[in-house]
Coordinates of C-alpha atoms and ligand atoms in Angstrom, one line a residue:
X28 CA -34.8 30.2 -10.9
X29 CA -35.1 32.6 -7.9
X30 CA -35.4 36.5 -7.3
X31 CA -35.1 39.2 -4.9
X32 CA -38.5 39.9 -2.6
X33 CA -41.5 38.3 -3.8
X34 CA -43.7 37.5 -0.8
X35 CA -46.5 36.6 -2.4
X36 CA -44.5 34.1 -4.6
X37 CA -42.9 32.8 -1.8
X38 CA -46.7 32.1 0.0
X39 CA -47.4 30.6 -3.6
X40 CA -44.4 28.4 -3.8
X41 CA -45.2 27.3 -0.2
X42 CA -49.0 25.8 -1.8
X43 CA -50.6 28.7 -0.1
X44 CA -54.4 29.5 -1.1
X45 CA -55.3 32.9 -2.8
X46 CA -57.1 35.2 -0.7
X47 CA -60.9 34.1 -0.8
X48 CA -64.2 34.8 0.6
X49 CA -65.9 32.6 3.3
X50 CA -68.9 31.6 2.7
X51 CA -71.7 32.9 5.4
X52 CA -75.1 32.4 5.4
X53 CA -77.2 33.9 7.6
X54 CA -76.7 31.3 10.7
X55 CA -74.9 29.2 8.9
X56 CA -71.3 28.1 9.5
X57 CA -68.5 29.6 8.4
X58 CA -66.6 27.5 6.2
X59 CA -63.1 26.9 6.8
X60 CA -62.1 26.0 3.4
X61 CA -61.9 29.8 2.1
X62 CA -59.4 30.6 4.6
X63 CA -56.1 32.2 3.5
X64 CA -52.9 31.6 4.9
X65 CA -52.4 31.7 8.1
X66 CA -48.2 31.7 8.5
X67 CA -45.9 30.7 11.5
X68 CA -42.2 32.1 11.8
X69 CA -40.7 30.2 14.5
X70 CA -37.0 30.2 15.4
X71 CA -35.4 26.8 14.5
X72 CA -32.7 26.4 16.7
X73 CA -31.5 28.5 20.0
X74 CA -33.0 32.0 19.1
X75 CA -30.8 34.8 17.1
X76 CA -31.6 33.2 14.1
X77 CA -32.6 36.4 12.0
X78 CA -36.4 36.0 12.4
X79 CA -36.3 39.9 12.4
X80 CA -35.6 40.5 8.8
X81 CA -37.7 37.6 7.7
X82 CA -40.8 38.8 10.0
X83 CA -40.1 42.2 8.6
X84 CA -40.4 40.9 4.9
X85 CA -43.8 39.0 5.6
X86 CA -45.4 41.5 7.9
X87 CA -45.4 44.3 5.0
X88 CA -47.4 41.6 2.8
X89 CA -49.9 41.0 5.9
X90 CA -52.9 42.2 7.2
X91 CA -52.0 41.5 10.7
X92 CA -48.9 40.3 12.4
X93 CA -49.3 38.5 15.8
X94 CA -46.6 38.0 18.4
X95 CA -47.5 34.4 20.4
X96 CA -45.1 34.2 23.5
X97 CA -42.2 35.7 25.3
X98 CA -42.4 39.5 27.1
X99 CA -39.9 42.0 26.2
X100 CA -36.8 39.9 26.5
X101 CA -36.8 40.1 22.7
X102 CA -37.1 42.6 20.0
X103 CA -35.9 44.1 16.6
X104 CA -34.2 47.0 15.2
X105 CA -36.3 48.5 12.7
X106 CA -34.4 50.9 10.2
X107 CA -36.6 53.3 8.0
X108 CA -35.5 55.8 6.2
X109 CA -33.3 57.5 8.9
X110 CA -35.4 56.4 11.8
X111 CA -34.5 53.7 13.9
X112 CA -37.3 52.0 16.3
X113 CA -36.5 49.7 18.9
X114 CA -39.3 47.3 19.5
X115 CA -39.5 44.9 22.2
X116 CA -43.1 44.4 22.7
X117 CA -45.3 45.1 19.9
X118 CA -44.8 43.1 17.0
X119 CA -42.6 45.0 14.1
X120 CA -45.1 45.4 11.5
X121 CA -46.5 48.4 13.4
X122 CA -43.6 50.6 12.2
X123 CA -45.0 49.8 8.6
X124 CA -48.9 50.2 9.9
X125 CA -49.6 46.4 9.6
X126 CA -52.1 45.9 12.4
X127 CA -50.5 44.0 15.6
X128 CA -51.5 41.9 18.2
X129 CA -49.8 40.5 21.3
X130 CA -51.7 37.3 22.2
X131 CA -52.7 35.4 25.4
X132 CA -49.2 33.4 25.7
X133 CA -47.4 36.6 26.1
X134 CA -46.3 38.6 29.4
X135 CA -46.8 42.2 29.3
X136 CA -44.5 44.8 30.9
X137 CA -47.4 47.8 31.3
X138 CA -44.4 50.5 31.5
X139 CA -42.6 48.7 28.4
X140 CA -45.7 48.5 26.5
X141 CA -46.6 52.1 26.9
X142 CA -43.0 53.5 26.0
X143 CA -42.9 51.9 23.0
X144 CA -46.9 53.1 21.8
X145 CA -46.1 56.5 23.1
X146 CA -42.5 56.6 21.5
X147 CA -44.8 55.7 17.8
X148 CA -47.0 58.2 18.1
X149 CA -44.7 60.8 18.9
X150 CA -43.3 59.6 15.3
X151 CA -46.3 60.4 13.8
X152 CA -47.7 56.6 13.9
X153 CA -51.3 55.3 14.4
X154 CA -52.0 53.0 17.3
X155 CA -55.4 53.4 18.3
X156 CA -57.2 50.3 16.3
X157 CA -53.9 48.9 15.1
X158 CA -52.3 47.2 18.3
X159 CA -54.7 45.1 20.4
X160 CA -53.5 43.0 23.6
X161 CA -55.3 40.2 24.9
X162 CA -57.0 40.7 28.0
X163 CA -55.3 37.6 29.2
X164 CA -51.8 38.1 28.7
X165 CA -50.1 38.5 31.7
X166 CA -48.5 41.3 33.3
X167 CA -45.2 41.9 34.6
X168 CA -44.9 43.3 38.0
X169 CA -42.6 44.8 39.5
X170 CA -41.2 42.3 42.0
X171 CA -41.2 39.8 38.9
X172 CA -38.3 42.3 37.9
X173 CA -36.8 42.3 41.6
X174 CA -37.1 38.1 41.6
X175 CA -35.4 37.9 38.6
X176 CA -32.4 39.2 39.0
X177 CA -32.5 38.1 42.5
X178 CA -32.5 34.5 41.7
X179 CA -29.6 34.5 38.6
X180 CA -27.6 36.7 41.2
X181 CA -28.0 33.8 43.8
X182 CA -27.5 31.0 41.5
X183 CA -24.3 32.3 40.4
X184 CA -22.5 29.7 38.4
X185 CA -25.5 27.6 37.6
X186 CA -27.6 30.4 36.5
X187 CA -30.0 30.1 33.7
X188 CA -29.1 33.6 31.8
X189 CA -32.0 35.2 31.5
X190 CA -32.8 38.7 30.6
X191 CA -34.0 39.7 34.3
X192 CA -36.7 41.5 32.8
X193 CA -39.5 39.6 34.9
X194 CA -40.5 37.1 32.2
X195 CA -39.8 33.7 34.1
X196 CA -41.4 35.2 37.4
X197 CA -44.6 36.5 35.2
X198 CA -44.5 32.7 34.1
X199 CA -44.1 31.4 37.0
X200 CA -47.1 33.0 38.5
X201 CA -49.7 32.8 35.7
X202 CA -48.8 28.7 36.4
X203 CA -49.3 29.1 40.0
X204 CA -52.8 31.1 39.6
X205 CA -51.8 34.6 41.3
X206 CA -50.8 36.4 38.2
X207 CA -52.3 39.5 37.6
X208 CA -53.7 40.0 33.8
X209 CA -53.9 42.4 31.3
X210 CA -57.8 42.2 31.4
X211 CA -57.3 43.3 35.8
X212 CA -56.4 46.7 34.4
X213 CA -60.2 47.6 33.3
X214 CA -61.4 46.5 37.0
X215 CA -60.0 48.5 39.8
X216 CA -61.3 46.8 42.5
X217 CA -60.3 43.5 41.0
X218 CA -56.7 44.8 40.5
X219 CA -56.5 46.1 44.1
X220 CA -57.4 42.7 45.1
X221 CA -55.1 40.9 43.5
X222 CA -52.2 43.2 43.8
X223 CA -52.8 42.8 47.6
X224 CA -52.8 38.8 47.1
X225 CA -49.7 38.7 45.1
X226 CA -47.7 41.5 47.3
X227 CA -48.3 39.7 49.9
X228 CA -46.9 36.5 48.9
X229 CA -43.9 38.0 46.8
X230 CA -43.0 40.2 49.8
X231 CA -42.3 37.3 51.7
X232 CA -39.5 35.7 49.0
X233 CA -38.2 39.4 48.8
X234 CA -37.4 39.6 52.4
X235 CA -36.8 36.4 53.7
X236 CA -35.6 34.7 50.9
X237 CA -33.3 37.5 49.0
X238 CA -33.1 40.1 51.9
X239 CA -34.7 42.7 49.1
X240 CA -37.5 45.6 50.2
X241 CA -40.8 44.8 50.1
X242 CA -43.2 46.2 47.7
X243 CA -46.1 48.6 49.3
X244 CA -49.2 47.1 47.8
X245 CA -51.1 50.7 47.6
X246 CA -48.0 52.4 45.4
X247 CA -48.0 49.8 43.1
X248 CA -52.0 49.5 42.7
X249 CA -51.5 53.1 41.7
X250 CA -48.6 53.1 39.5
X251 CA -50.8 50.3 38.0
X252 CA -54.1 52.3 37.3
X253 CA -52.2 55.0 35.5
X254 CA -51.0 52.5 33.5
X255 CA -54.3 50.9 33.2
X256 CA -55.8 54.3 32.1
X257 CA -53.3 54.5 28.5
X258 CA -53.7 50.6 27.7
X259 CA -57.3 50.4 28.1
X260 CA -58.1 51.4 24.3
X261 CA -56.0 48.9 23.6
X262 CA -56.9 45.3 25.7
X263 CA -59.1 42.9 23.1
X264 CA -60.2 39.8 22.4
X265 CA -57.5 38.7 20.2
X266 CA -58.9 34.5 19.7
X267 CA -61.9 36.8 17.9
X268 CA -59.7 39.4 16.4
X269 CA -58.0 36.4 14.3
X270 CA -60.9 34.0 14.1
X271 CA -62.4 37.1 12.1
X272 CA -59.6 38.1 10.3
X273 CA -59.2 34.5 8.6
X274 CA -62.7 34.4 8.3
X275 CA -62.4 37.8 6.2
X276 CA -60.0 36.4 4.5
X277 CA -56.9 38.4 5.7
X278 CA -53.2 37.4 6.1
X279 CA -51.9 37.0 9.2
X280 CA -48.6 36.3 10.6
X281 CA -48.1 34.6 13.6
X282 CA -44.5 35.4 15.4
X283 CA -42.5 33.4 17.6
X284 CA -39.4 35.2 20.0
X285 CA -36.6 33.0 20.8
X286 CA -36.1 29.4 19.1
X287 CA -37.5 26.1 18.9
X288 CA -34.6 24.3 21.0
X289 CA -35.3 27.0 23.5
X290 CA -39.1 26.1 24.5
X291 CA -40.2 25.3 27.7
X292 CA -41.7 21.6 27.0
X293 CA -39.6 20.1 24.1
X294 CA -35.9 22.5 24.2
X295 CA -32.8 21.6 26.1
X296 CA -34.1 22.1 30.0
X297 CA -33.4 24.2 32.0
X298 CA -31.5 26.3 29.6
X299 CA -34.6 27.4 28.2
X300 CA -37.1 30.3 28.1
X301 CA -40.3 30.5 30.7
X302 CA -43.1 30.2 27.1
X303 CA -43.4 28.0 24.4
X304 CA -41.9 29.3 21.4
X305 CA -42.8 26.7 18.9
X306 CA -44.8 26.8 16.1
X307 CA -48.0 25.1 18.5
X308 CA -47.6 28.1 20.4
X309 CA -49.4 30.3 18.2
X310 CA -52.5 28.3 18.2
X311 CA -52.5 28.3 22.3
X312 CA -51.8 31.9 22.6
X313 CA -54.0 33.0 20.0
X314 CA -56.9 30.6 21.1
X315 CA -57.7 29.4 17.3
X316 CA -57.4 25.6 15.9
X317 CA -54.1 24.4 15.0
X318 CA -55.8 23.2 11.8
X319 CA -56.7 26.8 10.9
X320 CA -52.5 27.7 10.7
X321 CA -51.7 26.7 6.9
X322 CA -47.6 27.6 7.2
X323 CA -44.9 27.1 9.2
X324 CA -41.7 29.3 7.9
X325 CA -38.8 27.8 10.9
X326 CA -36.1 30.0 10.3
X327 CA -32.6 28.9 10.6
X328 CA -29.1 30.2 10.2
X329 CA -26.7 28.2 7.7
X330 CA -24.8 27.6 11.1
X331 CA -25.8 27.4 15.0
X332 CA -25.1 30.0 17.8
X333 CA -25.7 29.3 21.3
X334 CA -25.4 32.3 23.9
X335 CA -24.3 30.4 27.6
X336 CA -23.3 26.4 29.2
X337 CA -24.9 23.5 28.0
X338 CA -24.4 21.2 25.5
X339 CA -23.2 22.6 21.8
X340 CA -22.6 18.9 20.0
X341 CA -21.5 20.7 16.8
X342 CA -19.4 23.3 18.3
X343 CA -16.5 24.4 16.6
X344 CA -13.2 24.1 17.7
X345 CA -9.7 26.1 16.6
X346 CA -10.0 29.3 15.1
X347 CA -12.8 29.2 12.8
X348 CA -14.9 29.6 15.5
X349 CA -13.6 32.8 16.0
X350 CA -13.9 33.7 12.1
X351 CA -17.8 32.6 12.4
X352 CA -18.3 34.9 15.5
X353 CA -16.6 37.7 13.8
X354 CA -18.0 37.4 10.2
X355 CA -22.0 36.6 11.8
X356 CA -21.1 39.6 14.5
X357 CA -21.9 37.0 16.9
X358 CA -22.5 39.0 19.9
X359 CA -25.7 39.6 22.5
X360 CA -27.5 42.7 21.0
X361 CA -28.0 43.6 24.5
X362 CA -24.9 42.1 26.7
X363 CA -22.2 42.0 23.9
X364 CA -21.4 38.4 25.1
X365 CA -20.2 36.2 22.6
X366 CA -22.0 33.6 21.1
X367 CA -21.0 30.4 20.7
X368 CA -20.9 29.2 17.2
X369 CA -21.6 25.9 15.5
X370 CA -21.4 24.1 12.5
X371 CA -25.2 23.6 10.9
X372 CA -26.4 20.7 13.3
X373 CA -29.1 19.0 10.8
X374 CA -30.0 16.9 13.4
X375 CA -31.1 19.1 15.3
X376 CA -32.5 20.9 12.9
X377 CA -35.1 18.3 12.0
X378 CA -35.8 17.9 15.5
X379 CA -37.2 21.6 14.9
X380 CA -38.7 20.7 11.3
X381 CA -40.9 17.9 13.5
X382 CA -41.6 19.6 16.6
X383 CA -43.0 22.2 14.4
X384 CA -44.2 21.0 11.9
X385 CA -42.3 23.2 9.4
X386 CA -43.7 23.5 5.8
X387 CA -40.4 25.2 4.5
X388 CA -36.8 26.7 5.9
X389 CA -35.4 30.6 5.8
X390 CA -31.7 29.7 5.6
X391 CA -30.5 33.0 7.0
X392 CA -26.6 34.4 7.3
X393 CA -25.1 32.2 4.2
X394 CA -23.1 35.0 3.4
X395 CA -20.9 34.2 6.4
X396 CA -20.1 31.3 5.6
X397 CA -18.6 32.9 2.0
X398 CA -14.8 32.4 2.9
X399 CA -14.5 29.4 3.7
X400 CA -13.0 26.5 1.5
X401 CA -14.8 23.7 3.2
X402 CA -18.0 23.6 5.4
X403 CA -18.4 21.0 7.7
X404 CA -22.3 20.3 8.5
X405 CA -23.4 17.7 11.3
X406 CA -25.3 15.2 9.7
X407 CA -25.8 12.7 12.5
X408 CA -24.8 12.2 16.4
X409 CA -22.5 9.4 17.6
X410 CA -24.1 8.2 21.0
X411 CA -22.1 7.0 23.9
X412 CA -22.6 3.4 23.5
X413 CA -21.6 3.7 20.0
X414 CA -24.5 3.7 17.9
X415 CA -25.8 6.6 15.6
X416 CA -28.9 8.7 15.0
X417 CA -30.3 11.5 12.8
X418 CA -32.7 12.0 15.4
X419 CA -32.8 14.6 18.2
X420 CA -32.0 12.0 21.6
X421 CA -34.9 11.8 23.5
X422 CA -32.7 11.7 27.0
X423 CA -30.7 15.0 28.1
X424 CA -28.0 12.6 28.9
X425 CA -27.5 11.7 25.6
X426 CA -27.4 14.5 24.3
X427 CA -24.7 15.8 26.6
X428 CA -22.6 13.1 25.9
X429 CA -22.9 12.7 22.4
X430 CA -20.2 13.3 19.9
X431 CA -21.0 15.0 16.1
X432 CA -20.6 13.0 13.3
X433 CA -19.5 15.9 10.1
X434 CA -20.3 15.8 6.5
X435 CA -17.5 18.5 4.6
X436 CA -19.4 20.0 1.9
X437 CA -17.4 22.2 -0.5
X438 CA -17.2 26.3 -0.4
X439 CA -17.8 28.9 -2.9
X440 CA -15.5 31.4 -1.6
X441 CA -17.0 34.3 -3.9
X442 CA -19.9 37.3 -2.9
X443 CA -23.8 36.2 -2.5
X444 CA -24.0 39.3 -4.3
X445 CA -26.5 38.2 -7.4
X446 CA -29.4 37.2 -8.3
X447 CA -28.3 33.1 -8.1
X448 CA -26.3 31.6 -6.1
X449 CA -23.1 30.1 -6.8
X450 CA -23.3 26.5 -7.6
X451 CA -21.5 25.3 -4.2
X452 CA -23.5 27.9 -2.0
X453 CA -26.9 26.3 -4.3
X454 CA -25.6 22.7 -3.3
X455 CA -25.0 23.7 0.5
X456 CA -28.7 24.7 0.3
X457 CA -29.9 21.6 -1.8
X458 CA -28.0 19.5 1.0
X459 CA -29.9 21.1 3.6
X460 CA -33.4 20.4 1.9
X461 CA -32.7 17.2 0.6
X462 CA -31.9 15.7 4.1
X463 CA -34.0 17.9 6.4
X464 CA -36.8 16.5 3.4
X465 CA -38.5 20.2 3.7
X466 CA -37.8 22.9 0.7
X467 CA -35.8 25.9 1.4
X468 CA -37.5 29.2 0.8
X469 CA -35.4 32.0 1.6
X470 CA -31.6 32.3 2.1
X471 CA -30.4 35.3 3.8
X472 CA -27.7 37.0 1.8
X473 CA -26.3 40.0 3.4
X474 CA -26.9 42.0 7.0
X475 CA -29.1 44.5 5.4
X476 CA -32.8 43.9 5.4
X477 CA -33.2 43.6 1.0
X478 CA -30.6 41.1 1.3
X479 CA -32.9 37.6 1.0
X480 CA -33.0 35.4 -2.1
X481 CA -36.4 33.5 -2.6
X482 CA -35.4 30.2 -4.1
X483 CA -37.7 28.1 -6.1
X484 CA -37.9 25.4 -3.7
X485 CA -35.2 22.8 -3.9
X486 CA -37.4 20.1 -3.6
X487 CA -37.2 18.1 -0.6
Ligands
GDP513 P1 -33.5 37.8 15.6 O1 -32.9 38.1 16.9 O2 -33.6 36.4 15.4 O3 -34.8 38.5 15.4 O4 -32.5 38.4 14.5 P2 -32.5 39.8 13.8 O5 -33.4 39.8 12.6 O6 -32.6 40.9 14.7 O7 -31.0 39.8 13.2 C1 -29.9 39.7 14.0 C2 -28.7 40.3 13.2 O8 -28.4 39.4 12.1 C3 -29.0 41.6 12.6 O9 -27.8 42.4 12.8 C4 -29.1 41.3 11.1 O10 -28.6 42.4 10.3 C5 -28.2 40.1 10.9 N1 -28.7 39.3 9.8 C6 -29.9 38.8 9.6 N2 -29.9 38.1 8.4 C7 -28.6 38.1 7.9 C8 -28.0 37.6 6.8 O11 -28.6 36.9 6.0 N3 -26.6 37.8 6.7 C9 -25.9 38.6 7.6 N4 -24.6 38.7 7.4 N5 -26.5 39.1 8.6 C10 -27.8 38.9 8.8

């Protein structure tokens, strides 16, 4: 019924095509039929979900791995051998020498970037024709770095919780038409131009509004040719790069940072990142059709962690929320600040399945749920005026005030240790499927990376 590994069974069991040639004539058009997969990992819920290990299993059967929004305010720990590589930037599959992209809808920390390619090499990897950056990714400057962290400091209480890395600024900017982009570095002139433009205007919000230094427009355009000078090599045009990988008939693996409930348009505003991390993203970033994207993998965890205030309708209460935190290790890679922890909200959850469009679920940390005797799992929302949904409420104000309506579903109390799962663990799963109507692919089994069980879909 199910095994350990298996990619390309798992692309099989999700209908994918086998690897085929398009057909090209000489003018004619390409045909889109002979495309191969082209797979989405998005993030079904509030981030920390455990895309790591899941893009870390597909990127090794892919021919290029593509990172569609978010700056360095996410990463993975990649553990080979007795290496460790933190990546923050570049999308993981480098580490194995999967070819890597960082598209159009990302933000681009130049000194970030170039840490982590020179921290590769030094290992002994290959980046020259394996990383490409769109030339129209933004870049982070430094007084997005200085805003950042001078805006959470002022909103105190109220603050959003970012990662005052520069990302919402870099956002912010590229909205507002003075952002500086990746494609500036190969034009001096143009740079010194626009660094003047944007100094100018930041300077004044540093000063006035946060009583910060200004930024010298000359030392930055500086400190921004050198880096300009090591990225060059690298800056493409990555809307071609993957139009002509499909049309060769390559694999490629579009990933999202952060999580679906977390997106700029459609998560819970304003606790929610500066991009848009679902699956839709890819195709904006990346600059092909959405039609052309055959997959959507939404990963999930068998329960819900929220890091920060707002509203948490399945939230646990008593001490097994403390037993989830500890079991999941439930704390900010970064920070160490707990996590809040939930019971698996399937309304929400199919919120994520529509907005997204996903074709099949990666049920990720199951293990941690392994002790307990019964597993509560939200199955609808009670609203304030009494009525019930299965549906995501349209209105923030409904969703702060609603109240979660459980389902107890029975434990296994035993090890995910084999090659099956136990029958109440395979029914937690089945339950999952059968009301989020999608199959589940992949369970995660274990922290370390081999520990993921392809299922044979339970059918939705
Ligand atoms: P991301 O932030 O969503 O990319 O999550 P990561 O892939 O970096 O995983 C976060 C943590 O969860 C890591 O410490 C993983 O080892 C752990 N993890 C991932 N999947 C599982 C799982 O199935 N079971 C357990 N117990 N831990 C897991």
């Amino acid at each position: 019924m199910r095994g350990r590994g298996g990619i390309a069974a798992f692309r099989q069991r999700c209908g994918a095509r086998g690897p085929g040639k398009p057909t090209v004539g000489a003018g004619a058009l390409r045909r889109y039929d002979a495309l191969v997969p082209a797979t989405v990992i998005v993030g079904a819920q509030w981030g920390d979900e455990g895309k790591g290990k899941i893009v870390d299993l597909l990127a090794q059967e892919s021919d290029l791995v593509c990172r569609y929004q978010g700056g360095p305010n996410a990463g993975h720990t990649i553990v080979v051998g007795d290496e460790t590589y933190k990546i923050r930037q570049i999308p993981s599959g480098i580490v194995g020498g999967v070819a890597s992209a960082i598209g159009a809808g990302c933000v681009v920390d130049p000194a970030v970037l170039i840490g982590e390619l020179d921290d590769l090499e030094a290992r002994g990897h290959t980046t020259r024709g394996l990383v490409f950056v769109s030339g129209n990714a933004h870049l982070i400057m430094p007084w997005h770095v200085a805003l950042d962290g001078a805006r959470e400091r002022k909103l105190g209480n109220l603050q959003i919780g970012t990662t005052r890395r520069g990302i919402g600024p870099a956002y912010a900017d590229k909205a507002t038409r003075i952002g500086i982009r990746v494609q500036d570095l190969l034009d001096p002139k143009i740079l010194r131009q626009k660094v003047e433009l944007a100094a100018g205007e930041k300077n004044i919000w540093l000063e006035r509004v946060y009583g910060l230094e200004r930024f010298a427009a000359e030392e930055v355009v500086d400190a921004t040719l050198r880096h300009a000078e090591r990225l060059a090599p690298y800056v493409a045009d990555t809307s071609l790069l993957v139009d002509h990988a499909l049309r060769d008939g390559k694999r490629v693996l579009f990933e999202g940072a952060q999580g679906t409930l977390l997106d700029l348009d459609h998560g819970t505003y304003p606790f929610v990142t500066s991009s848009s991390p679902i699956a839709a993203g890819a195709a904006v970033s990346f600059g092909i059709g959405p039609q052309r994207i055959d997959e959507v993998l939404g990963v999930s965890k068998a329960y819900v962690t929220r890091v920060g205030e707002g509203p948490f309708p399945s939230e646990i209460t008593g001490a097994a929320q403390e037993r989830v935190r500890t079991l999941g290790g439930e704390f900010g890679t970064v920070t160490g600040r707990e996590r809040r922890c939930g019971w698996l909200d399937l309304v929400a959850l199919r919120f994520a399945v529509r907005v997204n469009g996903v074709t099949s679920l990666a049920l990720t940390k199951l293990d941690v749920l392994s002790e307990f005797a019964e597993i509560p799992v939200c199955v609808r929302y009670r609203l304030p005026d009494g009525t019930e949904t299965v549906d995501f409420p349209a209105h923030q104000s409904d969703f702060h005030h609603c109240a979660p309506v459980f389902e107890v579903l029975r434990g296994w109390e035993c090890a995910l240790d084999g090659d099956a799962l136990p029958p109440n663990a395979d029914a937690y799963v089945g339950f999952v499927s059968a009301a989020l109507g999608v199959p589940v692919s992949l369970v995660g089994t274990g922290a370390g990376r081999e520990a993921v069980l392809t299922l044979d879909a339970h059918a939705a």
